[in-house]
């Protein structure tokens, strides 16, 4: 975890990686809300009448996950490996699985990535519900797998709102807080 007393000198690539990471978190919050609306539209719970809302949600899942996983700043390489590889596995599955019945599987891996990110960020921020993100996302994936749509929609929507609140707090802090002390990273 970064020390607020240490101010790391960031080069342009460092700044780009932090901005990309934060953008991925922001986009993931939006994605969860769009995905919950797409599911609600598909089951007829609400009528949006947008045939491409689900495709948009899946594309947003892919983009937000790649942005955050590729630019994750975690000192411990084992933790970093678990978080990033779950995103890459999810992305590969998202591309290769063509079955709507198994769509929950790649999304589950992407949610493992963002559950790790939520836990990492919970050490720095007091966002209400942030520590509940892994539980909410796990429940939502389980509900998607067994097709209990209403509980999945609620958990996804709540997670999206929490991630948006996290994103707002992340954007308010200096960029160097995300990187911390470069000397502490395990390679």
Short mmCIF file of C-alpha atoms in Angstrom, two decimals:
data_model
loop_
_atom_site.label_atom_id
_atom_site.label_comp_id
_atom_site.label_asym_id
_atom_site.label_seq_id
_atom_site.Cartn_x
_atom_site.Cartn_y
_atom_site.Cartn_z
CA UNK A 1 0.00 0.00 0.00
CA UNK A 2 1.31 3.43 -0.90
CA UNK A 3 2.45 5.88 1.73
CA UNK A 4 0.97 9.37 1.47
CA UNK A 5 4.33 10.76 2.60
CA UNK A 6 6.18 9.30 -0.40
CA UNK A 7 5.79 11.15 -3.69
CA UNK A 8 7.07 9.00 -6.55
CA UNK A 9 8.27 10.83 -9.64
CA UNK A 10 6.09 9.60 -12.50
CA UNK A 11 7.09 9.52 -16.14
CA UNK A 12 4.58 9.75 -18.99
CA UNK A 13 4.11 5.96 -19.11
CA UNK A 14 3.39 5.84 -15.37
CA UNK A 15 0.78 8.57 -15.73
CA UNK A 16 -0.78 6.81 -18.71
CA UNK A 17 -0.98 3.52 -16.81
CA UNK A 18 -2.69 5.16 -13.81
CA UNK A 19 -5.19 7.01 -16.01
CA UNK A 20 -5.92 3.80 -17.94
CA UNK A 21 -6.36 1.82 -14.70
CA UNK A 22 -8.75 4.41 -13.28
CA UNK A 23 -10.65 4.59 -16.56
CA UNK A 24 -11.03 0.80 -16.46
CA UNK A 25 -12.49 0.97 -12.95
CA UNK A 26 -14.89 3.72 -14.01
CA UNK A 27 -15.92 1.81 -17.11
CA UNK A 28 -16.42 -1.39 -15.10
CA UNK A 29 -18.88 0.38 -12.80
CA UNK A 30 -20.81 1.62 -15.83
CA UNK A 31 -20.58 -1.85 -17.39
CA UNK A 32 -22.19 -3.54 -14.39
CA UNK A 33 -25.13 -1.15 -14.57
CA UNK A 34 -25.48 -1.56 -18.35
CA UNK A 35 -25.25 -5.37 -17.97
CA UNK A 36 -27.94 -5.39 -15.27
CA UNK A 37 -30.17 -3.29 -17.55
CA UNK A 38 -29.45 -5.62 -20.49
CA UNK A 39 -30.49 -8.64 -18.44
CA UNK A 40 -33.61 -6.84 -17.21
CA UNK A 41 -34.44 -5.97 -20.83
CA UNK A 42 -33.83 -9.54 -22.03
CA UNK A 43 -36.19 -11.05 -19.45
CA UNK A 44 -38.84 -8.37 -20.02
CA UNK A 45 -38.48 -6.83 -16.55
CA UNK A 46 -37.98 -3.41 -18.17
CA UNK A 47 -38.53 -2.42 -21.78
CA UNK A 48 -35.56 -0.67 -23.30
CA UNK A 49 -36.01 -2.30 -26.70
CA UNK A 50 -32.31 -2.19 -27.52
CA UNK A 51 -31.17 -5.32 -29.33
CA UNK A 52 -27.51 -4.44 -28.89
CA UNK A 53 -27.45 -3.64 -25.16
CA UNK A 54 -26.11 -7.08 -24.20
CA UNK A 55 -23.40 -6.94 -26.88
CA UNK A 56 -22.45 -3.48 -25.64
CA UNK A 57 -22.23 -4.77 -22.06
CA UNK A 58 -19.98 -7.68 -23.08
CA UNK A 59 -17.72 -5.37 -25.09
CA UNK A 60 -17.51 -2.99 -22.11
CA UNK A 61 -16.62 -5.94 -19.86
CA UNK A 62 -13.74 -6.80 -22.17
CA UNK A 63 -12.41 -3.24 -22.51
CA UNK A 64 -12.68 -2.31 -18.82
CA UNK A 65 -11.05 -5.57 -17.72
CA UNK A 66 -8.16 -5.25 -20.14
CA UNK A 67 -7.58 -1.61 -19.13
CA UNK A 68 -7.45 -2.31 -15.41
CA UNK A 69 -5.67 -5.69 -15.49
CA UNK A 70 -2.94 -4.46 -17.80
CA UNK A 71 -2.21 -1.49 -15.55
CA UNK A 72 -2.62 -2.95 -12.07
CA UNK A 73 -0.22 -1.54 -9.48
CA UNK A 74 0.20 -4.12 -6.70
CA UNK A 75 3.49 -4.67 -4.90
CA UNK A 76 3.08 -8.43 -4.32
CA UNK A 77 3.61 -10.35 -7.58
CA UNK A 78 1.49 -13.34 -6.47
CA UNK A 79 -1.53 -11.15 -5.80
CA UNK A 80 -0.91 -9.25 -9.02
CA UNK A 81 -0.69 -12.56 -10.93
CA UNK A 82 -4.01 -13.85 -9.57
CA UNK A 83 -5.85 -10.62 -10.33
CA UNK A 84 -4.44 -10.09 -13.82
CA UNK A 85 -4.57 -13.71 -14.98
CA UNK A 86 -8.22 -14.04 -13.98
CA UNK A 87 -8.92 -11.12 -16.31
CA UNK A 88 -6.93 -12.64 -19.18
CA UNK A 89 -8.62 -16.04 -18.75
CA UNK A 90 -11.99 -14.29 -18.70
CA UNK A 91 -11.17 -12.37 -21.86
CA UNK A 92 -10.08 -15.51 -23.70
CA UNK A 93 -13.26 -17.30 -22.61
CA UNK A 94 -15.38 -14.29 -23.59
CA UNK A 95 -13.93 -14.49 -27.10
CA UNK A 96 -14.12 -18.28 -27.46
CA UNK A 97 -17.38 -19.28 -25.75
CA UNK A 98 -20.24 -18.88 -28.17
CA UNK A 99 -22.98 -20.18 -25.91
CA UNK A 100 -25.36 -17.82 -24.14
CA UNK A 101 -25.87 -20.52 -21.52
CA UNK A 102 -22.19 -20.33 -20.49
CA UNK A 103 -21.86 -16.53 -20.72
CA UNK A 104 -21.60 -16.38 -16.92
CA UNK A 105 -18.25 -18.24 -16.98
CA UNK A 106 -16.04 -15.58 -18.63
CA UNK A 107 -17.87 -12.85 -16.76
CA UNK A 108 -17.12 -14.76 -13.57
CA UNK A 109 -13.38 -14.62 -14.26
CA UNK A 110 -13.60 -10.91 -15.01
CA UNK A 111 -15.46 -10.41 -11.75
CA UNK A 112 -12.68 -12.27 -9.89
CA UNK A 113 -10.29 -9.65 -11.28
CA UNK A 114 -12.43 -6.76 -10.12
CA UNK A 115 -13.12 -8.44 -6.77
CA UNK A 116 -9.37 -8.39 -6.22
CA UNK A 117 -9.20 -4.77 -7.31
CA UNK A 118 -12.04 -3.90 -4.92
CA UNK A 119 -10.25 -5.60 -2.03
CA UNK A 120 -7.00 -3.83 -2.94
CA UNK A 121 -8.73 -0.47 -3.06
CA UNK A 122 -10.60 -1.13 0.20
CA UNK A 123 -7.29 -0.73 2.05
CA UNK A 124 -7.12 2.89 0.85
CA UNK A 125 -10.76 3.99 0.66
CA UNK A 126 -13.75 3.90 2.95
CA UNK A 127 -16.32 3.47 0.17
CA UNK A 128 -19.48 1.96 1.63
CA UNK A 129 -19.89 -1.57 0.33
CA UNK A 130 -16.45 -1.86 -1.27
CA UNK A 131 -15.49 -4.87 0.86
CA UNK A 132 -18.81 -6.50 -0.09
CA UNK A 133 -17.97 -6.40 -3.82
CA UNK A 134 -16.46 -9.93 -3.94
CA UNK A 135 -19.57 -11.30 -2.22
CA UNK A 136 -21.97 -9.35 -4.46
CA UNK A 137 -20.16 -10.35 -7.65
CA UNK A 138 -19.92 -13.99 -6.57
CA UNK A 139 -23.65 -14.09 -5.83
CA UNK A 140 -24.45 -12.41 -9.14
CA UNK A 141 -22.39 -14.94 -11.13
CA UNK A 142 -23.97 -17.83 -9.26
CA UNK A 143 -27.43 -16.38 -9.94
CA UNK A 144 -26.57 -15.93 -13.63
CA UNK A 145 -25.44 -19.56 -13.80
CA UNK A 146 -28.68 -20.87 -12.29
CA UNK A 147 -30.79 -18.22 -14.04
CA UNK A 148 -32.17 -16.42 -11.00
CA UNK A 149 -32.29 -13.14 -12.82
CA UNK A 150 -33.70 -10.70 -10.28
CA UNK A 151 -31.06 -11.37 -7.61
CA UNK A 152 -28.32 -11.21 -10.29
CA UNK A 153 -29.64 -7.86 -11.53
CA UNK A 154 -29.75 -6.40 -8.01
CA UNK A 155 -26.23 -7.58 -7.13
CA UNK A 156 -24.78 -6.36 -10.43
CA UNK A 157 -26.48 -2.98 -10.16
CA UNK A 158 -25.34 -2.46 -6.54
CA UNK A 159 -21.79 -3.45 -7.47
CA UNK A 160 -21.86 -0.97 -10.34
CA UNK A 161 -22.96 1.86 -8.06
CA UNK A 162 -20.22 1.00 -5.54
CA UNK A 163 -17.58 0.92 -8.30
CA UNK A 164 -18.73 4.31 -9.57
CA UNK A 165 -18.35 5.76 -6.07
CA UNK A 166 -14.87 4.20 -5.93
CA UNK A 167 -14.02 5.72 -9.31
CA UNK A 168 -15.09 9.17 -8.15
CA UNK A 169 -12.77 8.89 -5.14
CA UNK A 170 -9.91 7.53 -7.29
CA UNK A 171 -10.14 10.45 -9.72
CA UNK A 172 -9.94 12.95 -6.83
CA UNK A 173 -6.53 11.77 -5.62
CA UNK A 174 -3.10 12.47 -7.12
CA UNK A 175 -1.81 10.01 -9.73
CA UNK A 176 1.28 9.04 -7.72
CA UNK A 177 -0.91 7.48 -5.00
CA UNK A 178 -1.75 4.58 -7.36
CA UNK A 179 1.90 3.72 -8.04
CA UNK A 180 3.29 4.20 -4.55
CA UNK A 181 7.00 3.49 -4.14
CA UNK A 182 8.38 1.80 -7.28
CA UNK A 183 11.17 0.23 -5.22
CA UNK A 184 8.62 -1.92 -3.32
CA UNK A 185 7.35 -3.83 -6.37
CA UNK A 186 8.26 -7.51 -6.63
CA UNK A 187 9.44 -8.38 -10.10
#
